[in-house]
Short mmCIF file of C-alpha atoms in Angstrom, two decimals:
data_model
loop_
_atom_site.label_atom_id
_atom_site.label_comp_id
_atom_site.label_asym_id
_atom_site.label_seq_id
_atom_site.Cartn_x
_atom_site.Cartn_y
_atom_site.Cartn_z
CA MET A 1210 15.85 -43.23 -129.53
CA THR A 1211 17.66 -40.01 -130.43
CA ALA A 1212 18.30 -39.17 -134.05
CA LEU A 1213 21.27 -40.81 -135.74
CA ALA A 1214 23.99 -38.70 -137.39
CA GLN A 1215 22.69 -39.66 -140.83
CA TRP A 1216 19.95 -41.99 -142.02
CA PRO A 1217 20.34 -44.12 -143.96
CA PRO A 1218 24.04 -44.49 -143.19
CA ARG A 1219 26.53 -44.59 -146.02
CA THR A 1220 29.52 -46.91 -145.68
CA ARG A 1221 31.91 -44.03 -146.37
CA ASP A 1222 30.41 -41.99 -143.53
CA THR A 1223 32.32 -43.60 -140.67
CA ARG A 1224 30.42 -41.89 -137.87
CA ALA A 1225 26.96 -42.74 -139.27
CA VAL A 1226 27.71 -46.38 -140.03
CA VAL A 1227 29.47 -47.01 -136.70
CA GLU A 1228 26.59 -45.38 -134.84
CA THR A 1229 24.15 -47.60 -136.76
CA TYR A 1230 26.07 -50.75 -135.82
CA GLU A 1231 25.91 -49.83 -132.15
CA ARG A 1232 22.50 -48.14 -131.77
CA VAL A 1233 20.32 -49.83 -134.41
CA LEU A 1234 21.89 -53.30 -134.61
CA GLY A 1235 23.28 -53.54 -131.07
CA TRP A 1236 26.57 -55.00 -132.29
CA PRO A 1237 29.72 -54.63 -130.18
CA LEU A 1238 32.41 -52.54 -131.86
CA ILE A 1239 35.94 -53.91 -132.02
CA VAL A 1240 38.71 -51.83 -133.59
CA ASP A 1241 42.03 -53.64 -134.05
CA ASP A 1242 41.07 -56.25 -131.39
CA THR A 1243 39.92 -53.69 -128.78
CA LEU A 1244 36.29 -53.37 -127.69
CA VAL A 1245 35.33 -49.67 -127.97
CA SER A 1246 32.37 -47.27 -127.96
CA ALA A 1247 30.94 -45.79 -131.17
CA THR A 1248 32.61 -42.45 -130.40
CA CYS A 1249 36.01 -44.07 -129.91
CA ALA A 1250 35.57 -46.31 -132.99
CA SER A 1251 34.67 -43.33 -135.18
CA ALA A 1252 37.64 -41.29 -133.95
CA THR A 1253 40.08 -44.18 -134.41
CA LEU A 1254 38.82 -45.03 -137.89
CA GLU A 1255 38.91 -41.39 -138.99
CA ARG A 1256 42.51 -41.03 -137.72
CA ASN A 1257 43.59 -44.36 -139.20
CA PRO A 1258 41.40 -45.55 -142.09
CA ASP A 1259 43.45 -48.75 -142.34
CA SER A 1260 42.20 -49.93 -138.93
CA MET A 1261 39.90 -52.94 -139.01
CA LEU A 1262 36.39 -52.64 -137.58
CA SER A 1263 34.85 -55.93 -136.55
CA THR A 1264 32.18 -57.39 -134.32
CA THR A 1265 31.55 -60.69 -132.61
CA CYS A 1266 29.22 -63.17 -134.26
CA SER A 1267 26.88 -63.20 -131.25
CA ALA A 1268 23.83 -61.65 -132.95
CA PHE A 1269 24.22 -63.73 -136.13
CA ASP A 1270 26.26 -66.48 -137.77
CA ALA A 1271 28.58 -65.40 -140.58
CA VAL A 1272 28.58 -67.74 -143.59
CA THR A 1273 31.61 -67.10 -145.80
CA VAL A 1274 31.84 -68.37 -149.37
CA SER A 1275 33.75 -67.39 -152.49
CA TYR A 1276 32.56 -64.23 -154.23
CA SER A 1277 31.13 -66.21 -157.18
CA VAL A 1278 29.19 -68.61 -154.96
CA GLY A 1279 27.92 -65.68 -152.89
CA ALA A 1280 26.74 -63.72 -155.92
CA ASP A 1281 24.90 -66.77 -157.25
CA LEU A 1282 23.41 -67.45 -153.79
CA LEU A 1283 21.99 -63.93 -153.54
CA VAL A 1284 20.39 -64.21 -157.00
CA LEU A 1285 18.86 -67.59 -156.11
CA LEU A 1286 17.52 -66.29 -152.78
CA GLY A 1287 15.97 -63.35 -154.61
CA ARG A 1288 14.25 -65.70 -157.05
CA HIS A 1289 12.72 -67.54 -154.09
CA ASN A 1290 11.63 -64.26 -152.48
CA LEU A 1291 13.99 -64.90 -149.56
CA GLU A 1292 15.37 -61.42 -149.35
CA PRO A 1293 16.69 -59.11 -148.16
CA VAL A 1294 19.57 -61.21 -146.89
CA PRO A 1295 22.32 -59.14 -145.29
CA ALA A 1296 25.57 -59.80 -147.15
CA LEU A 1297 28.93 -58.13 -147.52
CA THR A 1298 31.92 -58.63 -149.77
CA ASP A 1299 35.61 -57.87 -149.62
CA GLY A 1300 35.93 -57.06 -153.31
CA HIS A 1301 35.93 -60.06 -155.58
CA ASP A 1302 37.26 -62.74 -153.25
CA ARG A 1303 34.66 -63.49 -150.56
CA THR A 1304 31.02 -62.95 -149.72
CA VAL A 1305 29.70 -63.19 -146.17
CA VAL A 1306 25.99 -63.82 -145.62
CA LEU A 1307 24.44 -63.26 -142.19
CA VAL A 1308 22.01 -65.88 -140.89
CA ALA A 1309 20.21 -66.26 -137.57
CA ALA A 1310 22.49 -66.86 -134.60
CA SER A 1311 23.31 -70.49 -133.76
CA THR A 1312 21.91 -71.86 -137.04
CA GLY A 1313 25.00 -71.78 -139.29
CA ALA A 1314 26.33 -75.19 -138.23
CA ALA A 1315 23.82 -76.73 -140.65
CA LEU A 1316 25.93 -75.32 -143.52
CA ALA A 1317 29.42 -76.17 -142.29
CA SER A 1318 29.48 -79.53 -144.09
CA LEU A 1319 29.12 -77.90 -147.52
CA THR A 1320 32.35 -77.71 -149.50
CA GLY A 1321 33.87 -74.25 -149.54
CA VAL A 1322 31.65 -72.87 -146.76
CA LEU A 1323 33.09 -71.39 -143.56
CA VAL A 1324 30.84 -70.55 -140.61
CA ASP A 1325 31.73 -68.22 -137.72
CA SER A 1326 29.40 -67.95 -134.77
CA GLY A 1327 29.23 -66.96 -131.15
CA PRO A 1328 31.32 -64.53 -129.13
CA ALA A 1329 34.60 -66.01 -130.39
CA GLY A 1330 33.62 -65.52 -134.05
CA ARG A 1331 34.66 -62.25 -135.68
CA LEU A 1332 33.34 -60.40 -138.70
CA SER A 1333 35.16 -57.48 -140.34
CA ARG A 1334 32.78 -54.92 -141.77
CA PRO A 1335 32.66 -51.57 -143.50
CA PRO A 1336 34.27 -49.09 -143.27
CA SER A 1337 37.21 -51.52 -142.91
CA PRO A 1338 39.47 -51.57 -145.97
CA ARG A 1339 38.05 -53.60 -148.90
CA TRP A 1340 34.73 -54.46 -147.18
CA ARG A 1341 31.37 -53.16 -148.46
CA TRP A 1342 27.76 -54.12 -147.88
CA ASP A 1343 26.06 -55.83 -150.82
CA THR A 1344 22.85 -55.81 -148.77
CA PRO A 1345 23.09 -53.91 -145.46
CA PRO A 1346 21.58 -55.54 -142.36
CA TRP A 1347 19.30 -52.59 -141.55
CA ASN A 1348 15.88 -51.71 -142.90
CA VAL A 1349 16.14 -48.17 -144.26
CA ARG A 1350 12.43 -47.42 -143.82
CA ALA A 1351 11.96 -48.80 -140.31
CA GLN A 1352 15.43 -47.94 -138.94
CA GLU A 1353 15.75 -51.44 -137.48
CA PRO A 1354 17.63 -54.66 -138.26
CA TYR A 1355 16.31 -56.95 -140.96
CA PRO A 1356 15.14 -60.28 -139.54
CA LEU A 1357 17.72 -62.94 -140.37
CA LEU A 1358 16.89 -66.16 -142.17
CA THR A 1359 18.03 -69.43 -140.63
CA ALA A 1360 20.74 -71.50 -142.26
CA VAL A 1361 18.13 -74.15 -143.10
CA GLU A 1362 16.19 -71.57 -145.12
CA ILE A 1363 19.20 -70.67 -147.29
CA GLU A 1364 20.68 -74.19 -147.52
CA PRO A 1365 18.91 -75.32 -150.74
CA SER A 1366 20.02 -72.17 -152.61
CA LEU A 1367 23.52 -72.34 -151.14
CA SER A 1368 23.86 -76.01 -152.13
CA THR A 1369 22.85 -75.12 -155.71
CA ALA A 1370 25.35 -72.23 -155.82
CA VAL A 1371 28.15 -74.43 -154.46
CA ARG A 1372 27.40 -77.12 -157.08
CA SER A 1373 27.39 -74.47 -159.84
CA PHE A 1374 30.87 -73.24 -158.98
CA GLY A 1375 32.48 -76.44 -157.73
CA CYS A 1376 35.00 -76.40 -154.94
CA LEU A 1377 35.84 -72.69 -154.61
CA SER A 1378 37.36 -71.69 -151.29
CA PRO A 1379 36.33 -68.49 -149.56
#
């Protein structure tokens, strides 16, 4: 593998983070509903910072909860030594936790939990407006993706977080 533009990538460095999504994580890059290369994505996002960068949910399932539930979930997972768990937030409204592909359905019955998965599922990600990584999905030391937990592994902590905050919608 050739050297990346910058390691570790910083969310504000469009070229480095887009390159990491493509080369380290292997995620397809979609800018404003068009599948593009890392070079094209970087150029488009630098010209128009309001463009949305997304990917399909093929390599993972995206579990979306309210910001409060997500923050509590991440603390609980840390207490159970189930970290790092890749998670991103759009400010103070929603948290999205990434779990192993095709496992998220086990969480869909929980109140206030939305699950996106498969090629039809979409996940906006940094450097899109408002989105930032709470815990990035890449291992800084090994320059590789973190292994993803299954939905079953996070379900007890997620159930506790949902009960703590009641019926908050993502």
